[in-house]
Short mmCIF file of C-alpha atoms in Angstrom, two decimals:
data_model
loop_
_atom_site.label_atom_id
_atom_site.label_comp_id
_atom_site.label_asym_id
_atom_site.label_seq_id
_atom_site.Cartn_x
_atom_site.Cartn_y
_atom_site.Cartn_z
CA UNK A 1339 -3.86 -31.28 -11.78
CA UNK A 1340 -3.89 -27.79 -13.26
CA UNK A 1341 -6.34 -26.98 -16.12
CA UNK A 1342 -3.63 -26.90 -18.76
CA UNK A 1343 -2.48 -30.40 -17.76
CA UNK A 1344 -5.92 -31.93 -18.28
CA UNK A 1345 -6.75 -33.61 -21.61
CA UNK A 1346 -8.00 -31.04 -24.09
CA UNK A 1347 -11.22 -31.73 -26.03
CA UNK A 1348 -10.87 -31.61 -29.86
CA UNK A 1349 -12.65 -28.26 -30.08
CA UNK A 1350 -10.98 -26.75 -27.01
CA UNK A 1351 -7.91 -24.51 -27.26
CA UNK A 1352 -5.16 -24.40 -24.66
CA UNK A 1353 -4.98 -20.94 -23.14
CA UNK A 1354 -1.87 -19.14 -21.89
CA UNK A 1355 -1.72 -18.58 -18.16
CA UNK A 1356 0.60 -16.89 -15.70
CA UNK A 1357 3.21 -19.46 -14.56
CA UNK A 1358 3.13 -20.59 -10.94
CA UNK A 1359 5.76 -19.43 -8.45
CA UNK A 1360 7.87 -22.35 -7.28
CA UNK A 1361 7.79 -22.80 -3.45
CA UNK A 1362 11.60 -22.50 -3.36
CA UNK A 1363 11.28 -18.87 -4.42
CA UNK A 1364 8.57 -17.69 -2.04
CA UNK A 1365 10.89 -16.63 0.77
CA UNK A 1366 13.05 -14.61 -1.64
CA UNK A 1367 10.03 -12.80 -3.05
CA UNK A 1368 8.83 -12.02 0.48
CA UNK A 1369 12.27 -10.73 1.52
CA UNK A 1370 12.57 -8.53 -1.57
CA UNK A 1371 9.02 -7.26 -1.08
CA UNK A 1372 9.61 -6.37 2.57
CA UNK A 1373 12.82 -4.50 1.70
CA UNK A 1374 10.95 -2.57 -1.01
CA UNK A 1375 8.12 -1.70 1.41
CA UNK A 1376 10.50 -0.50 4.12
CA UNK A 1377 12.37 1.63 1.57
CA UNK A 1378 9.08 3.15 0.39
CA UNK A 1379 7.95 4.00 3.95
CA UNK A 1380 11.27 5.37 5.13
CA UNK A 1381 12.89 6.82 2.00
CA UNK A 1382 10.06 7.40 -0.46
CA UNK A 1383 8.87 6.01 -3.76
CA UNK A 1384 11.81 7.30 -5.79
CA UNK A 1385 14.17 4.99 -3.87
CA UNK A 1386 11.69 2.12 -3.53
CA UNK A 1387 10.63 1.63 -7.15
CA UNK A 1388 13.88 -0.11 -8.26
CA UNK A 1389 13.40 -2.51 -5.33
CA UNK A 1390 9.84 -3.19 -6.48
CA UNK A 1391 11.28 -4.04 -9.88
CA UNK A 1392 13.78 -6.36 -8.18
CA UNK A 1393 10.92 -8.10 -6.36
CA UNK A 1394 9.12 -8.69 -9.65
CA UNK A 1395 12.31 -10.04 -11.21
CA UNK A 1396 12.82 -12.49 -8.32
CA UNK A 1397 9.26 -13.75 -8.81
CA UNK A 1398 9.94 -14.08 -12.53
CA UNK A 1399 13.16 -16.01 -11.88
CA UNK A 1400 11.36 -18.64 -9.81
CA UNK A 1401 8.45 -19.09 -12.23
CA UNK A 1402 7.48 -22.71 -12.82
CA UNK A 1403 5.50 -23.07 -16.08
CA UNK A 1404 3.68 -26.21 -17.14
CA UNK A 1405 5.49 -28.07 -19.93
CA UNK A 1406 4.16 -30.69 -22.36
CA UNK A 1407 6.79 -33.39 -22.91
CA UNK A 1408 6.79 -35.40 -26.17
CA UNK A 1409 6.60 -39.12 -25.46
CA UNK A 1410 8.81 -41.76 -27.03
CA UNK A 1411 11.44 -44.19 -25.79
CA UNK A 1412 13.78 -42.95 -28.52
CA UNK A 1413 13.69 -39.29 -27.40
CA UNK A 1414 15.98 -37.31 -25.10
CA UNK A 1415 14.45 -33.99 -24.08
CA UNK A 1416 16.21 -30.88 -22.87
CA UNK A 1417 16.64 -30.63 -19.09
CA UNK A 1418 16.89 -26.83 -19.19
CA UNK A 1419 15.62 -23.65 -20.80
CA UNK A 1420 18.31 -21.61 -22.48
CA UNK A 1421 20.83 -21.25 -25.28
CA UNK A 1422 22.56 -24.22 -26.91
CA UNK A 1423 26.05 -22.85 -26.31
CA UNK A 1424 28.30 -25.85 -26.99
CA UNK A 1425 28.06 -29.18 -28.83
CA UNK A 1426 31.27 -31.18 -28.75
CA UNK A 1427 32.70 -34.63 -28.07
CA UNK A 1428 34.45 -34.64 -24.70
CA UNK A 1429 35.65 -37.14 -22.09
CA UNK A 1430 32.93 -38.21 -19.68
CA UNK A 1431 33.26 -36.77 -16.14
CA UNK A 1432 34.80 -39.37 -13.85
CA UNK A 1433 31.69 -39.23 -11.65
CA UNK A 1434 29.62 -40.50 -14.60
CA UNK A 1435 32.21 -42.87 -16.09
CA UNK A 1436 32.53 -46.63 -15.70
CA UNK A 1437 30.71 -49.77 -16.92
CA UNK A 1438 27.66 -49.15 -14.73
CA UNK A 1439 27.29 -45.55 -15.90
CA UNK A 1440 28.23 -43.92 -19.22
CA UNK A 1441 31.38 -45.91 -19.95
CA UNK A 1442 34.84 -44.49 -20.49
CA UNK A 1443 34.75 -43.35 -24.15
CA UNK A 1444 34.18 -39.67 -25.03
CA UNK A 1445 30.56 -38.68 -25.74
CA UNK A 1446 28.77 -35.77 -27.37
CA UNK A 1447 28.08 -33.10 -24.75
CA UNK A 1448 25.27 -30.63 -25.37
CA UNK A 1449 25.51 -27.56 -23.13
CA UNK A 1450 22.48 -25.40 -22.35
CA UNK A 1451 23.30 -21.97 -20.88
CA UNK A 1452 20.62 -20.41 -18.69
CA UNK A 1453 20.70 -16.64 -18.31
CA UNK A 1454 19.11 -14.92 -15.32
CA UNK A 1455 16.00 -14.39 -17.46
CA UNK A 1456 15.41 -18.09 -18.22
CA UNK A 1457 13.30 -20.56 -16.25
CA UNK A 1458 15.68 -22.33 -13.86
CA UNK A 1459 13.64 -25.43 -13.06
CA UNK A 1460 15.52 -28.42 -14.49
CA UNK A 1461 13.89 -31.62 -15.77
CA UNK A 1462 14.98 -35.17 -16.49
CA UNK A 1463 15.83 -35.96 -20.15
CA UNK A 1464 14.31 -39.48 -20.05
CA UNK A 1465 12.01 -41.60 -17.92
CA UNK A 1466 13.59 -44.13 -15.60
CA UNK A 1467 15.34 -44.41 -12.25
CA UNK A 1468 17.79 -41.96 -10.70
CA UNK A 1469 20.94 -44.04 -10.21
CA UNK A 1470 23.39 -41.36 -9.07
CA UNK A 1471 23.32 -37.84 -7.66
CA UNK A 1472 26.86 -36.56 -7.04
CA UNK A 1473 27.39 -33.03 -5.69
CA UNK A 1474 30.80 -31.32 -6.03
CA UNK A 1475 31.65 -27.97 -4.48
CA UNK A 1476 33.67 -25.52 -6.56
CA UNK A 1477 34.08 -22.04 -7.96
CA UNK A 1478 31.51 -19.69 -9.53
CA UNK A 1479 33.10 -18.58 -12.81
CA UNK A 1480 30.98 -17.70 -15.84
CA UNK A 1481 28.98 -20.82 -16.78
CA UNK A 1482 29.45 -20.02 -20.49
CA UNK A 1483 33.14 -20.88 -20.20
CA UNK A 1484 34.20 -24.44 -21.00
CA UNK A 1485 36.28 -24.68 -17.81
CA UNK A 1486 33.11 -24.29 -15.74
CA UNK A 1487 32.49 -28.01 -16.34
CA UNK A 1488 35.53 -28.80 -14.20
CA UNK A 1489 35.94 -25.79 -11.90
CA UNK A 1490 32.44 -24.73 -10.84
CA UNK A 1491 30.09 -26.06 -8.20
CA UNK A 1492 28.13 -28.80 -9.95
CA UNK A 1493 25.90 -31.81 -9.55
CA UNK A 1494 26.06 -34.93 -11.73
CA UNK A 1495 22.93 -37.04 -12.25
CA UNK A 1496 22.58 -40.42 -13.94
CA UNK A 1497 19.19 -41.68 -15.12
CA UNK A 1498 18.73 -45.31 -16.15
CA UNK A 1499 15.87 -45.87 -18.56
CA UNK A 1500 13.59 -48.86 -18.71
CA UNK A 1501 14.77 -51.90 -20.75
CA UNK A 1502 13.60 -51.87 -24.38
CA UNK A 1503 12.21 -54.83 -26.33
CA UNK A 1504 15.74 -56.20 -26.74
CA UNK A 1505 16.59 -55.80 -23.07
CA UNK A 1506 18.92 -52.86 -23.73
CA UNK A 1507 19.06 -50.24 -20.99
CA UNK A 1508 19.94 -46.66 -21.93
CA UNK A 1509 21.64 -44.40 -19.40
CA UNK A 1510 21.72 -40.62 -19.68
CA UNK A 1511 24.05 -38.48 -17.63
CA UNK A 1512 23.68 -34.75 -17.18
CA UNK A 1513 25.32 -32.11 -15.02
CA UNK A 1514 23.90 -29.02 -13.33
CA UNK A 1515 26.61 -26.34 -13.16
CA UNK A 1516 26.38 -23.25 -10.97
CA UNK A 1517 27.25 -20.00 -12.74
CA UNK A 1518 28.69 -16.58 -11.96
CA UNK A 1519 25.71 -15.51 -9.84
CA UNK A 1520 24.43 -18.94 -8.82
CA UNK A 1521 25.06 -19.93 -5.23
CA UNK A 1522 23.10 -23.11 -4.74
CA UNK A 1523 21.96 -26.17 -6.65
CA UNK A 1524 18.67 -27.41 -5.18
CA UNK A 1525 17.87 -31.11 -5.84
CA UNK A 1526 14.33 -32.47 -5.93
CA UNK A 1527 15.32 -36.13 -6.37
CA UNK A 1528 17.64 -38.72 -4.81
CA UNK A 1529 19.10 -42.07 -5.95
CA UNK A 1530 16.40 -44.70 -6.32
CA UNK A 1531 13.63 -42.28 -7.28
CA UNK A 1532 11.61 -43.15 -10.38
CA UNK A 1533 10.99 -40.22 -12.74
CA UNK A 1534 8.90 -39.57 -15.83
CA UNK A 1535 10.42 -37.89 -18.87
CA UNK A 1536 10.38 -34.13 -18.34
CA UNK A 1537 9.75 -34.39 -14.60
CA UNK A 1538 11.20 -31.63 -12.41
CA UNK A 1539 14.44 -32.78 -10.75
CA UNK A 1540 15.90 -29.56 -9.32
CA UNK A 1541 16.83 -25.94 -9.90
CA UNK A 1542 19.89 -23.71 -9.87
CA UNK A 1543 19.60 -20.25 -8.40
CA UNK A 1544 20.57 -17.22 -10.52
CA UNK A 1545 22.29 -18.11 -13.80
CA UNK A 1546 23.87 -21.44 -14.70
CA UNK A 1547 24.35 -24.26 -17.22
CA UNK A 1548 23.31 -27.87 -17.79
CA UNK A 1549 25.43 -30.37 -19.77
CA UNK A 1550 23.81 -33.47 -21.30
CA UNK A 1551 25.86 -36.45 -22.52
CA UNK A 1552 24.31 -38.23 -25.51
CA UNK A 1553 24.93 -41.97 -25.99
CA UNK A 1554 26.65 -43.00 -29.23
CA UNK A 1555 23.43 -44.52 -30.59
CA UNK A 1556 21.73 -41.11 -30.38
CA UNK A 1557 22.02 -38.21 -32.79
CA UNK A 1558 21.93 -34.56 -31.75
CA UNK A 1559 18.69 -32.82 -32.73
CA UNK A 1560 19.67 -29.23 -31.86
CA UNK A 1561 22.21 -26.77 -33.28
CA UNK A 1562 24.46 -24.10 -31.81
CA UNK A 1563 22.62 -20.89 -31.02
CA UNK A 1564 19.21 -22.57 -30.82
CA UNK A 1565 16.94 -21.89 -27.85
CA UNK A 1566 15.77 -24.93 -25.92
CA UNK A 1567 12.75 -25.41 -23.67
CA UNK A 1568 13.09 -27.73 -20.68
CA UNK A 1569 10.92 -30.82 -20.97
CA UNK A 1570 9.84 -30.01 -24.53
CA UNK A 1571 12.78 -29.50 -26.91
CA UNK A 1572 14.17 -32.78 -28.26
CA UNK A 1573 17.96 -32.76 -27.75
CA UNK A 1574 18.67 -36.26 -29.03
CA UNK A 1575 17.02 -39.14 -30.83
CA UNK A 1576 18.01 -42.78 -31.18
CA UNK A 1577 19.24 -43.18 -34.77
CA UNK A 1578 18.22 -40.66 -37.39
CA UNK A 1579 20.10 -37.72 -38.86
CA UNK A 1580 22.04 -35.09 -36.93
CA UNK A 1581 20.28 -31.73 -37.08
CA UNK A 1582 21.73 -28.78 -38.98
CA UNK A 1583 20.59 -25.17 -38.97
CA UNK A 1584 21.00 -21.70 -40.42
CA UNK A 1585 21.31 -18.51 -38.36
CA UNK A 1586 18.92 -15.88 -39.68
#
């Protein structure tokens, strides 16, 4: 357990720290670093310094910061860092439809666009059990476009929460979508795995999007243009009022 994850005493402040490098990114940092070193030795510093900058950017891309997830059975947290780019009611993807998944009626879809400067570790919106992980190969058009939901390489996940006091089970579906520069969706979980809210479930390399489908008993707690933080920002809440906002 890292220091920031330990309980903090009442008089103790949490200090900022440099985020860890995720193991998935180590080989890319090494490759970029070796290329920069070879360029420096053979061609000189003037040619090598942009490659040094590229190495630092690759390390930044694969950063894996600690996140503090708000607890509550009525909360749905963001699975991704990025910009809330779309909020609309749409048909459920057929991979997530049906009586044992999200049903067949349209649901509110909240889309989070991740630029190449955002953290690309994705997290589960709720605690529960991974019921489905469905990978679909596809194109690599700009993830900001609506058609990316149907055309791009993507991975659908379904999480089934624990039964509440009334025995009701809530299911949340979300989709990782590869973007213009992304070339691989890397899963950390498989069907049957139990996950805590905000737990890391995978990453998408180099620019992408995540769509979250909110059940009808949940209200959206974010607005278009807002920035979300994976594992921390509350995207939806059971009941309550839908969030509104002002650009300023």
